[in-house]
Short mmCIF file of C-alpha atoms and ligand atoms in Angstrom, two decimals:
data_model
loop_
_atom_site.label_atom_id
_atom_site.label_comp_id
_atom_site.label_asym_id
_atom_site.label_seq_id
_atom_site.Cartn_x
_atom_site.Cartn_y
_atom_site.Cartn_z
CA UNK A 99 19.52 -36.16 27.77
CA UNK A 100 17.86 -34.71 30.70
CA UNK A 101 14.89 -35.74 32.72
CA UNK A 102 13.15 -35.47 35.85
CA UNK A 103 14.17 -38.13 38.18
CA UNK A 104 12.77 -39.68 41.31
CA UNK A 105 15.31 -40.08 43.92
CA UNK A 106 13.18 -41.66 46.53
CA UNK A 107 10.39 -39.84 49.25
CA UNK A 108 11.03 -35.98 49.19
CA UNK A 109 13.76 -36.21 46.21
CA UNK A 110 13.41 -35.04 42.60
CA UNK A 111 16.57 -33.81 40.92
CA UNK A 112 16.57 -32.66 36.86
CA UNK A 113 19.27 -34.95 36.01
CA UNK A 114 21.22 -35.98 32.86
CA UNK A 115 20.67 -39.91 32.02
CA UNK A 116 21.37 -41.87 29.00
CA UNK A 117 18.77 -41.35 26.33
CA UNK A 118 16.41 -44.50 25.79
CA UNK A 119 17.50 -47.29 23.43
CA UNK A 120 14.83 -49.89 21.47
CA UNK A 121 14.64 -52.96 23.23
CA UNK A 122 12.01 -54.76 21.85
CA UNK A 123 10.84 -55.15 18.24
CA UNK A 124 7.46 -53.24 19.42
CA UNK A 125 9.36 -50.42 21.20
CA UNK A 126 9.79 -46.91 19.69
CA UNK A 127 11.61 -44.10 21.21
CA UNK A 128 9.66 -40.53 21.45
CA UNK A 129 11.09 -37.04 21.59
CA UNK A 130 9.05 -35.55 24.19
CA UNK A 131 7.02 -31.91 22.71
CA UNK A 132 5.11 -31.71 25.57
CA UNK A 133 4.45 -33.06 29.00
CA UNK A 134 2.55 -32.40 32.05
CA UNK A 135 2.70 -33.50 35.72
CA UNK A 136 -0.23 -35.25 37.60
CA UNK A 137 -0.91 -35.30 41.20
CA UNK A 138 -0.17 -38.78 41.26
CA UNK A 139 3.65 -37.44 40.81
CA UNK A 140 3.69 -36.12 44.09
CA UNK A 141 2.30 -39.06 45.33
CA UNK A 142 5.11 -41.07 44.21
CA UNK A 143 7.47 -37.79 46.06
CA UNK A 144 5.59 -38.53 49.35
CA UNK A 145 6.71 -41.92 49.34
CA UNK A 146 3.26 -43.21 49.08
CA UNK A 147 3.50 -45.74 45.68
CA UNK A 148 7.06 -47.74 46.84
CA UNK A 149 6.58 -49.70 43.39
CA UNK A 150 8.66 -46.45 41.83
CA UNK A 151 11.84 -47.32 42.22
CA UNK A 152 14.72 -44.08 43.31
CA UNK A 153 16.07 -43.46 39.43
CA UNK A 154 13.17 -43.77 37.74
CA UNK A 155 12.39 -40.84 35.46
CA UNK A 156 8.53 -39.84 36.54
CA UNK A 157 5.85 -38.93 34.31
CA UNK A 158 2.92 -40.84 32.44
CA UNK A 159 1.36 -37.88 30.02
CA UNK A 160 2.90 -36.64 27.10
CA UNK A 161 2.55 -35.52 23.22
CA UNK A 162 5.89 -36.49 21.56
CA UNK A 163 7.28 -37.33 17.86
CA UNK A 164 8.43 -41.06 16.81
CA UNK A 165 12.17 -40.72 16.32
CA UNK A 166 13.08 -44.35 16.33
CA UNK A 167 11.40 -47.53 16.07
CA UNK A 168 11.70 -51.52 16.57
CA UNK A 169 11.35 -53.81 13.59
CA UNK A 170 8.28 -55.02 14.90
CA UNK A 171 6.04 -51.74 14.67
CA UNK A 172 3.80 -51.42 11.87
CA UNK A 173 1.69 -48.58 12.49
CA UNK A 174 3.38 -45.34 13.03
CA UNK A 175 5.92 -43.91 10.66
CA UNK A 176 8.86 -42.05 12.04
CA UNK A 177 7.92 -38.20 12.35
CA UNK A 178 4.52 -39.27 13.63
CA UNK A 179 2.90 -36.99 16.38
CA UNK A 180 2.03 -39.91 18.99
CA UNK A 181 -0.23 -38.88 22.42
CA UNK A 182 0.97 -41.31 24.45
CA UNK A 183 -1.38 -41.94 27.55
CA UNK A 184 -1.02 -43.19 30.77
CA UNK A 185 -2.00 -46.73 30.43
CA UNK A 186 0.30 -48.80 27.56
CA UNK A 187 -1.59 -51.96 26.21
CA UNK A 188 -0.04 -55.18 25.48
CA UNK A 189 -2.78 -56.06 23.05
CA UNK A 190 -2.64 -59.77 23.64
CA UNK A 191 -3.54 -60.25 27.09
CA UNK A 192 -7.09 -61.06 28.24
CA UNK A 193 -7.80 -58.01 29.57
CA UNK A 194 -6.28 -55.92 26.39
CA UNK A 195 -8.64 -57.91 24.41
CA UNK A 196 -11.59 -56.90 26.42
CA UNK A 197 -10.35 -53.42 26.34
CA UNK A 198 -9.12 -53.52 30.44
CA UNK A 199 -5.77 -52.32 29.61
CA UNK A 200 -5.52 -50.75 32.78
CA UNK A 201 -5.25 -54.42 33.98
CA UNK A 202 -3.02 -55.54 31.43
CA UNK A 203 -1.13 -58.38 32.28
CA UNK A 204 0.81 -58.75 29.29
CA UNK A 205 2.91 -56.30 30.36
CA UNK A 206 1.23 -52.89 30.25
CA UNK A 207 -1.29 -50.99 32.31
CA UNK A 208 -0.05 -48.19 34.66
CA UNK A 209 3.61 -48.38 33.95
CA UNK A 210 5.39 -45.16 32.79
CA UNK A 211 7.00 -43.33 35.80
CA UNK A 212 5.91 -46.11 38.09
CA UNK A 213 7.73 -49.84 36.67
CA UNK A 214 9.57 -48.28 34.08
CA UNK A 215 10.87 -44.55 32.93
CA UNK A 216 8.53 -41.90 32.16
CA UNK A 217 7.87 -39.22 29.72
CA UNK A 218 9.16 -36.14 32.00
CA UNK A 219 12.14 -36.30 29.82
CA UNK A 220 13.49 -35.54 26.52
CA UNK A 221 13.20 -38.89 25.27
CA UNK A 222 11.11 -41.99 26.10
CA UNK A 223 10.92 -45.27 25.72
CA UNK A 224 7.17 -46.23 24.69
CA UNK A 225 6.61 -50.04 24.96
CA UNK A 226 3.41 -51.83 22.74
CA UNK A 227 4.34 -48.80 20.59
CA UNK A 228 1.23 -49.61 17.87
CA UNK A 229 -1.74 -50.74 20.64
CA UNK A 230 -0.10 -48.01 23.11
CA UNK A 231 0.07 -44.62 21.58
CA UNK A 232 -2.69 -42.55 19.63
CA UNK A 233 -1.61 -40.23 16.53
CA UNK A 234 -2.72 -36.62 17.06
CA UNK A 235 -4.48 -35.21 13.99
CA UNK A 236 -3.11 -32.25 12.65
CA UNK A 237 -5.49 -29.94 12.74
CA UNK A 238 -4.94 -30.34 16.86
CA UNK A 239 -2.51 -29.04 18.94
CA UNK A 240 -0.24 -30.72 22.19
CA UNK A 241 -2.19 -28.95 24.24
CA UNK A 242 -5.62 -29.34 23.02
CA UNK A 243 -4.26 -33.22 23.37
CA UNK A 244 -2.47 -33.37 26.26
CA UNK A 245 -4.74 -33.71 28.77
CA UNK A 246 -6.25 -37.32 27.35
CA UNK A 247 -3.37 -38.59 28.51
CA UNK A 248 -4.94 -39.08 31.67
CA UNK A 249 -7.53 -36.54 33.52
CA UNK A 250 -9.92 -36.55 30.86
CA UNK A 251 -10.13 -40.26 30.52
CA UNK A 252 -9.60 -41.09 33.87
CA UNK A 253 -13.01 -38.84 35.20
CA UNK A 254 -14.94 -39.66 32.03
CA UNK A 255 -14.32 -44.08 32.00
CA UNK A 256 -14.21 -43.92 36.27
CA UNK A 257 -16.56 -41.17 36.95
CA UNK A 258 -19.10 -40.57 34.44
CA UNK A 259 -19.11 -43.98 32.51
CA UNK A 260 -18.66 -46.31 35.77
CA UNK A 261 -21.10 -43.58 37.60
CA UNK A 262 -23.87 -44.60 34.36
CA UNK A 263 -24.53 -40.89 34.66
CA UNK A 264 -27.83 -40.32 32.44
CA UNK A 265 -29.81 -37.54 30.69
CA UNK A 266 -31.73 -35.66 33.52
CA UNK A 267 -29.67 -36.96 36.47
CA UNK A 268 -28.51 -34.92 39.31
CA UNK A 269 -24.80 -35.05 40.14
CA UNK A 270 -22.53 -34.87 42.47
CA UNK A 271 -18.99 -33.99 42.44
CA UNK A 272 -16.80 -34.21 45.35
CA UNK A 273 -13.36 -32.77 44.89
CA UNK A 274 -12.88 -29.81 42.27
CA UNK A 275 -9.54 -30.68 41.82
CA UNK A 276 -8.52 -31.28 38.09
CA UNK A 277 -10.00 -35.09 38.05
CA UNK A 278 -13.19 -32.98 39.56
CA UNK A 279 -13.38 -30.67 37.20
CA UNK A 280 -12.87 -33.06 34.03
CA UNK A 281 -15.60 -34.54 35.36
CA UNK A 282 -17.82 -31.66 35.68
CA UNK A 283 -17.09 -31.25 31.98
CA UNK A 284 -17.53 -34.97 30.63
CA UNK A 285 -20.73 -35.46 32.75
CA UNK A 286 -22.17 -32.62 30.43
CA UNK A 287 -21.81 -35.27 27.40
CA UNK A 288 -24.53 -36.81 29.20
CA UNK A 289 -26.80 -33.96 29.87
CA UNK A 290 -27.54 -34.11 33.47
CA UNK A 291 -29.97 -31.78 34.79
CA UNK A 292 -28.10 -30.92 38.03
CA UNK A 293 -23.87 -31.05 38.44
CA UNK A 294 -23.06 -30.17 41.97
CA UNK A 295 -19.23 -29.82 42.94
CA UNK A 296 -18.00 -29.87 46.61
CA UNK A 297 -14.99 -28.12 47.85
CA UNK A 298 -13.38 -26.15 50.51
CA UNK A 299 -11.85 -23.76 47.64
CA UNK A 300 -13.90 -21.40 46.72
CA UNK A 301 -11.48 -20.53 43.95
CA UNK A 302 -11.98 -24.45 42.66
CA UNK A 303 -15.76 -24.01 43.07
CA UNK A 304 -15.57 -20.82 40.66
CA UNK A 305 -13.63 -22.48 38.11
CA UNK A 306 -16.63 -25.87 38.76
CA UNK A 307 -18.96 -22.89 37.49
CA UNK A 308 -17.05 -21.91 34.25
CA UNK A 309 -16.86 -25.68 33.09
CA UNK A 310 -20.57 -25.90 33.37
CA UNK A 311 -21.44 -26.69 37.41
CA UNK A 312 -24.80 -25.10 38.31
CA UNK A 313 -24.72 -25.65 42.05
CA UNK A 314 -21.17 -25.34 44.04
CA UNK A 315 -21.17 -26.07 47.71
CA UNK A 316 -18.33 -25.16 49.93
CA UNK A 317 -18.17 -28.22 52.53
CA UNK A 318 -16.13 -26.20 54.55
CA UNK A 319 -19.14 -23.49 55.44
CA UNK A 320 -22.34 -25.63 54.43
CA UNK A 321 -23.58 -28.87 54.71
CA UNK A 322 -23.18 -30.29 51.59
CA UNK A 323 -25.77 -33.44 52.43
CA UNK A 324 -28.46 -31.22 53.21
CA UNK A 325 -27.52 -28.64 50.52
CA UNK A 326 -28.50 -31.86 47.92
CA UNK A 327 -31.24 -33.33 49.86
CA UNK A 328 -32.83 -29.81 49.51
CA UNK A 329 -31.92 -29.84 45.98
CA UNK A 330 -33.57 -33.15 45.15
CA UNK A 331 -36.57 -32.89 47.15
CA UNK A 332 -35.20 -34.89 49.91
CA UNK A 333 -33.99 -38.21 47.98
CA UNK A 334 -30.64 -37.35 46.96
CA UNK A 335 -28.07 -37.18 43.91
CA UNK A 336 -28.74 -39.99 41.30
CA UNK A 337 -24.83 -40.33 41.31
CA UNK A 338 -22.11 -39.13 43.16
CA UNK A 339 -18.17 -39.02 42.05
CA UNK A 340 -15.32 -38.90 44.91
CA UNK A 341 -12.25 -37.25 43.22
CA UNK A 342 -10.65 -36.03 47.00
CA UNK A 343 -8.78 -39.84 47.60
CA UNK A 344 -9.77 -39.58 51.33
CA UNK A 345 -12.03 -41.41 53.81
CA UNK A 346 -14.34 -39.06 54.82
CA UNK A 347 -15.05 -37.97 51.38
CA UNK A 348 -15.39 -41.37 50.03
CA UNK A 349 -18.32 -42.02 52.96
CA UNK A 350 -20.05 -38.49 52.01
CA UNK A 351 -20.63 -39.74 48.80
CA UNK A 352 -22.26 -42.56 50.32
CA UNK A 353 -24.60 -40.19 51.90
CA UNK A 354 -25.19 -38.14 49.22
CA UNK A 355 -26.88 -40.59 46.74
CA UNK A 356 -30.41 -41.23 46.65
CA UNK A 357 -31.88 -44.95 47.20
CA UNK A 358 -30.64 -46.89 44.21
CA UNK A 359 -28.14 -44.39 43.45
CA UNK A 360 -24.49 -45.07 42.44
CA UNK A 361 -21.12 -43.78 43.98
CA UNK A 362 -18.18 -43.56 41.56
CA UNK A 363 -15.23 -43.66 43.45
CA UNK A 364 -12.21 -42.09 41.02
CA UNK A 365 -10.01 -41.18 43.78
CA UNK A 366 -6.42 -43.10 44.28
CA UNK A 367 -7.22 -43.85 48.08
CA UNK A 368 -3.67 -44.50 50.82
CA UNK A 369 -6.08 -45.19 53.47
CA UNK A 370 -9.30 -47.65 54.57
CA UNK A 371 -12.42 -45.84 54.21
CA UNK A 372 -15.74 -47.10 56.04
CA UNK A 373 -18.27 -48.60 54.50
CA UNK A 374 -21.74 -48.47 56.56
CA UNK A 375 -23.35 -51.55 54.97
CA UNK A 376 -25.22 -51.42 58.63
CA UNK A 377 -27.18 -48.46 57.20
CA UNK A 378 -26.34 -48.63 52.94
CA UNK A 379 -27.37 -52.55 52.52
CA UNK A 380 -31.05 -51.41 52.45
CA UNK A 381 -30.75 -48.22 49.98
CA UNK A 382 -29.32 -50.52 46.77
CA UNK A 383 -26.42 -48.68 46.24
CA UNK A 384 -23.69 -49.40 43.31
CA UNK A 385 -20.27 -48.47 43.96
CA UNK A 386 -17.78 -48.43 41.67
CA UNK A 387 -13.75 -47.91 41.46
CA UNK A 388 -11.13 -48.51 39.07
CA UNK A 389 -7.59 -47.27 37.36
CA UNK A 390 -8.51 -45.71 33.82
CA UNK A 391 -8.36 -47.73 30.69
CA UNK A 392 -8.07 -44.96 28.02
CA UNK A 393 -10.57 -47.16 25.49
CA UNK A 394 -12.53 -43.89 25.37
CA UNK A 395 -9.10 -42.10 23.84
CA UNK A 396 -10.37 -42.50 20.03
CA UNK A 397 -13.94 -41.51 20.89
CA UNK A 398 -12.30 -38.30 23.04
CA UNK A 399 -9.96 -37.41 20.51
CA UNK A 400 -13.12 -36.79 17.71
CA UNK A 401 -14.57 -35.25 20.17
CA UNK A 402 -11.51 -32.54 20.99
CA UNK A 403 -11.38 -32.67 17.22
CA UNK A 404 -15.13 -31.61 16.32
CA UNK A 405 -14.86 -28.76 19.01
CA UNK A 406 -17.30 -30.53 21.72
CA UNK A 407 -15.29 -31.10 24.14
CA UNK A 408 -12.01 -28.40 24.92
CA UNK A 409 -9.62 -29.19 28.05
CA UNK A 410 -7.74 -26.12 27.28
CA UNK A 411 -8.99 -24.44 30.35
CA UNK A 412 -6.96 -26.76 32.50
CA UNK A 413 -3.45 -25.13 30.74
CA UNK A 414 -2.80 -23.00 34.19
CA UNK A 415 0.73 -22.73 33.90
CA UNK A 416 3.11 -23.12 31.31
CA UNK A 417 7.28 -23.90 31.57
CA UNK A 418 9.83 -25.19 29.16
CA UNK A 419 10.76 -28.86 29.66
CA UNK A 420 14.15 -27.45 31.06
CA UNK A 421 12.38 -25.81 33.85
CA UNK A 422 10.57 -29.37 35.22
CA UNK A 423 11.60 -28.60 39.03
CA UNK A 424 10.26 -25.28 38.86
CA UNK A 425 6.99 -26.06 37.37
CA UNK A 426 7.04 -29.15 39.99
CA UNK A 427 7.36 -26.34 42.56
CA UNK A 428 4.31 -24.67 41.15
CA UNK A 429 1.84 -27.81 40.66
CA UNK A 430 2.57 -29.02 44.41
CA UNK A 431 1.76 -25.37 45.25
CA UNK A 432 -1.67 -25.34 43.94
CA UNK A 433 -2.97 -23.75 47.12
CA UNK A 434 -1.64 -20.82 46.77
CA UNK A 435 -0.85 -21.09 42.85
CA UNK A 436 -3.86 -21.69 41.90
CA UNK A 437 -2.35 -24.56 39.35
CA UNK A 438 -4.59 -27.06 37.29
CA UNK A 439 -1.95 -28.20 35.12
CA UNK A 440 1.10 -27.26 34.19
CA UNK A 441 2.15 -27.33 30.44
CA UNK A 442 5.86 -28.35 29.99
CA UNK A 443 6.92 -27.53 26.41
CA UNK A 444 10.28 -28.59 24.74
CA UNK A 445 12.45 -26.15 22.92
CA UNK A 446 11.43 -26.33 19.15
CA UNK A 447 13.62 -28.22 17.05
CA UNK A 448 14.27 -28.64 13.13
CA UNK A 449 13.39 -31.56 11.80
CA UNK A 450 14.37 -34.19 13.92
CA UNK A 451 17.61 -36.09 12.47
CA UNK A 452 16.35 -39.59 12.56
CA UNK A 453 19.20 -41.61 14.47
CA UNK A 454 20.16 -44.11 11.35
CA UNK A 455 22.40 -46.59 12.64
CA UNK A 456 20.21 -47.14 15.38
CA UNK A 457 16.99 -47.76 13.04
CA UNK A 458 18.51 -50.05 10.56
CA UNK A 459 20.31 -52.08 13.42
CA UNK A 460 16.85 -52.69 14.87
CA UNK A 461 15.06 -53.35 11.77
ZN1 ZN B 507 -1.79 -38.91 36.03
ZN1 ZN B 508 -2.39 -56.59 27.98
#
């Protein structure tokens, strides 16, 4: 088969690797429909997360079918339409059982396209197949799907849930990248009265607007502290999300809250940021951070399902699986592209022919 695979800082090659076999009873083996890349990817290209091994296939967001399964799965059927997101759950662990996966230790957590192969592929591997992957109704397409795999989730449990964003708050959002923007359009499941987004793109800001931002502030013309100090009467956001991963960004948000305020930190940080507790211990602050958990995925999914929530607008670009490097190309080009998220689709098949001997050896 072919995937996309890392070959260490600066080297991605579309290669052709042995398809995935079942090695444990609670494995099943997905063909890949559709797949996406995250900016974490070209993280992993910079050299920045040296946990991904050179040869591992990258990729932790896709909408496949079950075409094989271990004896030990009793959930899914083969045929199923799985959306498999970026966090895999043991299930047995403490932290599965509290609904942490993102801290699994059992196992799981963050590990497609980072410990083991990802779903940039045409086939994949899916560990803790029954407490890892989420059937797609029917009446939903990949795409309308796709993107719970991880941006949805990930600014919804880190941003708006960990940021206790509430009915009437004001809100800032710094970064209108697409973690900023998905959560300038989960905060709205909360009602706030204000969402602000902060960016130096004013083609970012105008898409903050479309998903339901009132106020946009480019940080690289205007102040953004005193743009939301005048906003709020001089006090300051009730909450404030960093999506931009950097230091300076990380510390705005610190100024941009109001006494008692909270600062939901989303971004995947390589460097220290300062903290001024000299000036912040007084102004009872809460500051939050964390990797996703997907336990929102069932609640998301009725809510992509009922029509209140759409992510469709993020569906920039679209590329056959085939064409991975190009749409890599694209995505890492967003400057100038103009890319939220690229859409890689696999060539339609007929039914799948269900691999026999492999099934009943397993079972
Ligand atoms: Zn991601
Ligand atoms: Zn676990």
């Amino acid at each position: 088969m072919k995937a996309l695979v890392y070959h260490g800082p600066g080297q991605r090659s579309w290669d052709e690797v042995p398809e995935p076999t079942i090695e444990a009873p609670t494995d099943i083996v997905v063909r890949i429909d559709s797949s996406t890349i995250c900016g974490t990817d070209l993280h992993i290209l910079k050299g920045d997360v040296p946990a991904v091994l050179p040869g591992t296939i990258l990729g932790h967001e896709a909408v496949g079918t079950v075409v094989e399964m271990g004896a030990g799965v009793t959930t899914l059927e083969l045929g199923d339409r799985v959306l498999m997101s970026c966090i895999t759950s043991c299930g047995r662990c403490r932290f599965c059982k509290e609904a942490r996966y993102g801290l699994c230790t059992g196992g799981g957590g963050w590990i497609f396209g980072h410990l083991i192969d990802g779903l940039q592929a045409e086939y994949a591997r899916v560990p803790f197949a029954d407490t890892s992957v989420y059937k797609v109704p029917d009446t939903l397409t990949d795409e309308e799907v796709l993107f719970l795999a991880d941006i949805l989730p990930t600014a919804y449990e880190v941003g708006v849930l960990n940021g206790r964003i509430e009915p009437g708050d004001t809100v800032a959002i710094v970064g209108a990248g697409p973690i900023g923007l998905a959560v300038v359009l989960t905060a709205q499941l909360f009602t706030p009265a204000h969402i602000i987004a902060i960016d130096i793109d004013d083609g970012r800001l105008e898409r903050a607007r479309e998903l339901g931002a009132d106020l946009t502030i480019n940080n690289g013309s205007v102040d953004p502290i005193a743009a939301v100090m005048q906003l709020t009467d001089g006090l300051g956001a009730d909450g404030a999300v960093e999506t931009v991963r950097l230091p300076e960004t990380f510390e705005l948000c610190t100024e941009l809250v109001r006494p008692g305020g909270r600062v939901a930190n989303v971004g995947v940080h390589g460097h220290s940021a300062t903290l001024h507790l000299e000036r912040l211990w007084i102004r009872d602050l809460t500051i939050t951070m964390g990797l996703v958990d997907t336990f929102t995925m069932p609640r998301l999914l009725s809510l992509v399902a009922e029509g209140r929530l759409s992510a469709l607008a993020f569906a920039t670009h679209h590329f056959p699986l085939a064409e991975t490097m190009a749409a890599y190309d694209t995505f890492a080009d967003a400057a100038q592209s103009h890319a939220l998220k690229v859409v890689l689709t696999a060539e339609p098949t007929k039914l799948e022919p269900v691999r026999e001997e492999a099934v009943a050896g397993v079972r």
